Short mmCIF file of C-alpha atoms in Angstrom, two decimals:
data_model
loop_
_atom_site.label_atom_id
_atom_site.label_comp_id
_atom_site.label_asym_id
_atom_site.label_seq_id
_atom_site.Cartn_x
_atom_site.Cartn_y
_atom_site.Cartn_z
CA UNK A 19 -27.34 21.80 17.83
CA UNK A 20 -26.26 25.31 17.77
CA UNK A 21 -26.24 27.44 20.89
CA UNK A 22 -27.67 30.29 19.37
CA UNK A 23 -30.22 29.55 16.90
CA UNK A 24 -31.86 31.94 13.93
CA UNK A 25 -34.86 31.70 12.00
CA UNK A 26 -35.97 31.99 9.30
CA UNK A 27 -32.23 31.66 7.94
CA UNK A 28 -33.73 33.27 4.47
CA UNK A 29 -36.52 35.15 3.80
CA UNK A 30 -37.40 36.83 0.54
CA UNK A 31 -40.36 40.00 1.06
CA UNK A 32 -41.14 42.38 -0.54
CA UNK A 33 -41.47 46.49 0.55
CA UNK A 34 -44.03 47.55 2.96
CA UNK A 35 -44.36 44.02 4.84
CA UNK A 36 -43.62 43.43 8.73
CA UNK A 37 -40.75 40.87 8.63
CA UNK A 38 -39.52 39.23 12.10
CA UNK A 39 -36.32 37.71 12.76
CA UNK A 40 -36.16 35.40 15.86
CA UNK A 41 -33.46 34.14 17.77
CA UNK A 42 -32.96 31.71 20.64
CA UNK A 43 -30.13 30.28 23.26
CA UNK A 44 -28.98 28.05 25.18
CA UNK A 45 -25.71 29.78 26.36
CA UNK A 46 -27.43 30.98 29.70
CA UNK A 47 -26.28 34.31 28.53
CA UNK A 48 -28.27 37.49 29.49
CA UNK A 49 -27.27 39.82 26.73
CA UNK A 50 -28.24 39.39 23.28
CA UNK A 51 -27.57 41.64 20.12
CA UNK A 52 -28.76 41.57 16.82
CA UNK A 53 -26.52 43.02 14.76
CA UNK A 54 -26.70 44.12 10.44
CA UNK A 55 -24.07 42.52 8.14
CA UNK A 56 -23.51 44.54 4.99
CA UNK A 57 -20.40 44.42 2.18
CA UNK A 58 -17.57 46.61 2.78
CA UNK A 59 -19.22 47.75 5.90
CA UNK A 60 -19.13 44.89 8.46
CA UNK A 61 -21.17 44.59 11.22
CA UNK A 62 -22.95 47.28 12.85
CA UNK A 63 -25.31 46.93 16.31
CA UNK A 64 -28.68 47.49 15.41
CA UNK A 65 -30.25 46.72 19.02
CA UNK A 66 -28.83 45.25 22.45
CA UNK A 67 -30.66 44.05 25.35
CA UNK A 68 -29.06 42.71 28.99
CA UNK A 69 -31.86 41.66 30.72
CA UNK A 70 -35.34 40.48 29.79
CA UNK A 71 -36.66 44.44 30.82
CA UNK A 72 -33.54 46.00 28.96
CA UNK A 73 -33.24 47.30 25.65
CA UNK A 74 -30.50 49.28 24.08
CA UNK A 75 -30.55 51.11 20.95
CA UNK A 76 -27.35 50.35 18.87
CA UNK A 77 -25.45 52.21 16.19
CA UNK A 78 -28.47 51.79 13.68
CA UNK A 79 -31.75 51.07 15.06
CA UNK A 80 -34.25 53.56 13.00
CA UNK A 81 -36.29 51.11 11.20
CA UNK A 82 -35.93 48.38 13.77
CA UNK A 83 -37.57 47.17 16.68
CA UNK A 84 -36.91 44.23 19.24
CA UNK A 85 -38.71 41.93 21.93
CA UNK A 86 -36.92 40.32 24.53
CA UNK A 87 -39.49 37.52 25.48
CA UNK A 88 -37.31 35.81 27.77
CA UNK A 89 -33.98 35.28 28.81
CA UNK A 90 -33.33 33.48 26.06
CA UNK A 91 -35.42 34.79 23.03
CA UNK A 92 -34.62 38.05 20.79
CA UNK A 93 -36.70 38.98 18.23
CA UNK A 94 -35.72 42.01 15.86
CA UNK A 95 -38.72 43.09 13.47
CA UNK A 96 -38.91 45.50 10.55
CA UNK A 97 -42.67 47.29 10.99
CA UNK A 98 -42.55 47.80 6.85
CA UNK A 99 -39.77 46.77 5.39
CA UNK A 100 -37.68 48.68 2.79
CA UNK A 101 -35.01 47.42 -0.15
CA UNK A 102 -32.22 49.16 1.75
CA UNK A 103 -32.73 46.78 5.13
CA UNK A 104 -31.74 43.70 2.55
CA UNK A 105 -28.72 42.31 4.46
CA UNK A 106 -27.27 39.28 6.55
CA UNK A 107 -28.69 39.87 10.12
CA UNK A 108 -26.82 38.13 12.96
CA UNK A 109 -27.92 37.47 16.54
CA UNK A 110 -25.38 37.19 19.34
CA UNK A 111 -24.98 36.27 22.95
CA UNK A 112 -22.59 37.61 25.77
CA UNK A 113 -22.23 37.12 29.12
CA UNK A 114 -22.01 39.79 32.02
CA UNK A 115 -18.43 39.87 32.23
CA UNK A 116 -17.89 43.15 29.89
CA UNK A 117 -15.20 41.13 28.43
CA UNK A 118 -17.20 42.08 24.94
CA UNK A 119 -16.88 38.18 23.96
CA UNK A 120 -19.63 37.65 21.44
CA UNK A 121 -21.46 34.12 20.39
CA UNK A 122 -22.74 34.36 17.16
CA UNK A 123 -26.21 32.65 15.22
CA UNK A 124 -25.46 31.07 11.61
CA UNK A 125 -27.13 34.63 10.33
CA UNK A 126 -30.31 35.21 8.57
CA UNK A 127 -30.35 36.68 5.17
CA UNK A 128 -33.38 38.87 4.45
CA UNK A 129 -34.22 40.28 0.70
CA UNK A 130 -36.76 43.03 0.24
CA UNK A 131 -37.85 43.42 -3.26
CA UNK B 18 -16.10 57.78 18.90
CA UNK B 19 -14.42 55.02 18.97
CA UNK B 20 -13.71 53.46 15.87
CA UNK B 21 -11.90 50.42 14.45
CA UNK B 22 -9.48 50.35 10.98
CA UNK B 23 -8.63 47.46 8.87
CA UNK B 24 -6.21 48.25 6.26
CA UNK B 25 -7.20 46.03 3.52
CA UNK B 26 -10.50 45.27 2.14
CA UNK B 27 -9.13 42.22 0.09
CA UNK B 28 -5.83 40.91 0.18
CA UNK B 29 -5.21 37.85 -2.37
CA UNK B 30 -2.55 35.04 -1.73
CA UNK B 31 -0.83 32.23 -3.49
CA UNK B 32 -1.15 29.35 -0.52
CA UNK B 33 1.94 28.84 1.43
CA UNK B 34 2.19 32.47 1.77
CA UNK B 35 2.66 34.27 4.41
CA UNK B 36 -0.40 36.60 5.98
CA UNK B 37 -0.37 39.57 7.88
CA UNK B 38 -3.89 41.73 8.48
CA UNK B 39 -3.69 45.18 9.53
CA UNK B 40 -5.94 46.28 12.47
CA UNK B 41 -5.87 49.46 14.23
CA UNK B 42 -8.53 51.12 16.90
CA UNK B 43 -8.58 54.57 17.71
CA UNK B 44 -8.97 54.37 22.06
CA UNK B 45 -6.00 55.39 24.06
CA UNK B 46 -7.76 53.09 27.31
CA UNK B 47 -7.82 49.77 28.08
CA UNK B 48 -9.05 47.26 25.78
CA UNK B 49 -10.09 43.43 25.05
CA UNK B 50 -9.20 42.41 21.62
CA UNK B 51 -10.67 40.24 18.69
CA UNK B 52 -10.38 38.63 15.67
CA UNK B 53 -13.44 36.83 14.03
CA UNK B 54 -13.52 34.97 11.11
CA UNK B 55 -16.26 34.06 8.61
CA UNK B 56 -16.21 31.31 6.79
CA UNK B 57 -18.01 31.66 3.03
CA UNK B 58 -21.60 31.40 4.02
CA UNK B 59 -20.83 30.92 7.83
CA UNK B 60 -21.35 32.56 10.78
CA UNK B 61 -18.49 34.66 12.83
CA UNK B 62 -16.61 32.54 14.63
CA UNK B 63 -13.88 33.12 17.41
CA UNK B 64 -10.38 33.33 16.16
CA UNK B 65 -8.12 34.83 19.05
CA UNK B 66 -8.31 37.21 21.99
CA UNK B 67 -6.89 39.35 23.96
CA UNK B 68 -7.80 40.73 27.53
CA UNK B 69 -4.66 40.93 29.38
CA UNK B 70 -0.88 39.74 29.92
CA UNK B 71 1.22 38.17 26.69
CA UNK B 72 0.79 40.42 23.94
CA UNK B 73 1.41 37.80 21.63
CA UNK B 74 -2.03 35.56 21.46
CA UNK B 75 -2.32 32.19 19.27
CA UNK B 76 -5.50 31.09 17.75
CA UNK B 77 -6.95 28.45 16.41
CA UNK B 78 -5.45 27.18 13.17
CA UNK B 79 -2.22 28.98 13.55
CA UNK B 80 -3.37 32.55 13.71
CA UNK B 81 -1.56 34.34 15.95
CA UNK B 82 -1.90 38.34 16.82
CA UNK B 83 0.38 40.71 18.44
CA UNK B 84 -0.76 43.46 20.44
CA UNK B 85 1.25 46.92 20.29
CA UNK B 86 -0.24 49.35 22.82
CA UNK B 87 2.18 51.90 21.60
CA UNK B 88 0.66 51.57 17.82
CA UNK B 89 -2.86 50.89 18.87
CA UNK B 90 -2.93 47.80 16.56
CA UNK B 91 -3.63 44.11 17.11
CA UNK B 92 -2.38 42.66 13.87
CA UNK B 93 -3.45 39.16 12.84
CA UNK B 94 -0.96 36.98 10.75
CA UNK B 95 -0.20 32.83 9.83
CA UNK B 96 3.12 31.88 9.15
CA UNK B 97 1.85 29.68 5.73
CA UNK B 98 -1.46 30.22 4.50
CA UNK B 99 -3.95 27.28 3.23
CA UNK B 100 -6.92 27.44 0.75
CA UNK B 101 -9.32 26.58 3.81
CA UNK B 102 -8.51 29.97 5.25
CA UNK B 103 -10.17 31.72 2.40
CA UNK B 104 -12.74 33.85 4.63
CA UNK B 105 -13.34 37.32 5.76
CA UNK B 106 -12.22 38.34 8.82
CA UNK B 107 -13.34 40.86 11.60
CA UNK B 108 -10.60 42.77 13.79
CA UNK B 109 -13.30 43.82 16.82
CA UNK B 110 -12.28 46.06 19.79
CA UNK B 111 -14.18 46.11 23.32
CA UNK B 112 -13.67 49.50 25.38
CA UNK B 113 -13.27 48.93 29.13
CA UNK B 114 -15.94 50.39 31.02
CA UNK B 115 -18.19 50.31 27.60
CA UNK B 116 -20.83 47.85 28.64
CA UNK B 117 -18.93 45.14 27.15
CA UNK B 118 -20.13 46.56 23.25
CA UNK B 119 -17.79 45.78 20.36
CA UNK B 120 -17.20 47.75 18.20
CA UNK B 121 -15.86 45.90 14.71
CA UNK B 122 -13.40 47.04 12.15
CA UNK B 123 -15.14 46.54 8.50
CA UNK B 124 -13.38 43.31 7.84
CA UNK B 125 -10.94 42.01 5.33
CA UNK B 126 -11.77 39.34 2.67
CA UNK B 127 -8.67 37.28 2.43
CA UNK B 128 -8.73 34.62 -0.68
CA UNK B 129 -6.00 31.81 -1.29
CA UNK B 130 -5.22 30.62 -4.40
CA UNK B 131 -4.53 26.63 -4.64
#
């Protein structure tokens, strides 16, 4: 099983509807990050969180909102979701080393029509 | 801001061929260096890394990178490259002091003709 686990891992919706992406460990890691995967762009941090009552705003967060339930549980959601937030989203762990190491999920590809 | 350059968006090769990936980052400081790969419909995976010491690092599936503190560049390359390394890959730089945040380089797709 993978240590960092995505759902859904596709989702077609269409504009206007709340969307959430989850994600789960099993790393033992405190931080999590959901990052947005785009062509010719790469990755870029949406939100970051490093504790269960932490949360970070990343390079890209308008739009985007996040949960950290538990240590181990991430969830990014999209209030009303637009065409331009169709992209590969990827959750990842780290631990508290500041080494900057990431563990990535297998990615969750979200279309808005 | 700190900010990370990959030279080539797509770079195609005949297999056998030998690969070399540009990456430079733009923070005169101490760093940790990356390089991720994606497989075609995979997630990013670890490649290589660098945090201190030899500034030449081997990877997994003969990837090596050198780092050159002088040129601000962590270069990825493979002596003889394979169709299986067909892929995009991620040159990602971690500022010391930063949190631990990456920040990633926009990635290069590499593809490898049979």
């Amino acid at each position: 099983d993978a240590d960092v686990t995505q759902t859904p891992r596709n989702r077609i919706t269409k504009t206007g509807k709340r969307i959430m992406l989850e994600c789960s460990q099993t790393k033992g890691h405190d931080r999590m990050y959901w990052y947005r995967q785009d062509p010719g762009l790469g990755l870029r941090l949406i939100y970051y969180s490093f504790d269960v009552k932490d949360i970070n705003k990343g390079e890209i967060s308008d739009g985007y909102s996040v949960s950290r339930q538990a240590q181990a549980k991430f969830s990014l959601s999209l209030e009303s979701a637009i065409p331009n937030q169709t992209a590969l989203y990827f959750c990842a762990t780290s631990d508290s080393t500041n080494t900057g190491e990431l563990f990535f999920g297998e990615g969750s590809r979200l279309t808005v029509l | 801001a700190q900010s990370v350059s990959q030279h080539n968006h797509h770079v195609i090769l005949s297999e056998a061929a030998s690969l070399e990936l540009g990456c430079n980052y733009s923070y005169g400081g101490t760093v940790n260096l990356f390089w991720y790969v994606q497989y075609p419909g995979q997630h990013l995976q670890l490649l290589l890394k660098y945090f201190s010491g030899d500034p030449l690092v081997k990877g997994i599936k003969g990837f090596e990178a050198e780092f050159i503190k002088s040129k601000f560049s962590f270069n990825l390359r493979k002596p003889s490259v394979q169709w299986s390394d067909t892929a995009e890959y991620f040159c990602a730089v971690n500022v010391w002091g930063s949190q631990g945040n990456l920040i990633f380089g926009k990635g290069t797709k590499l593809s490898v003709k049979p």
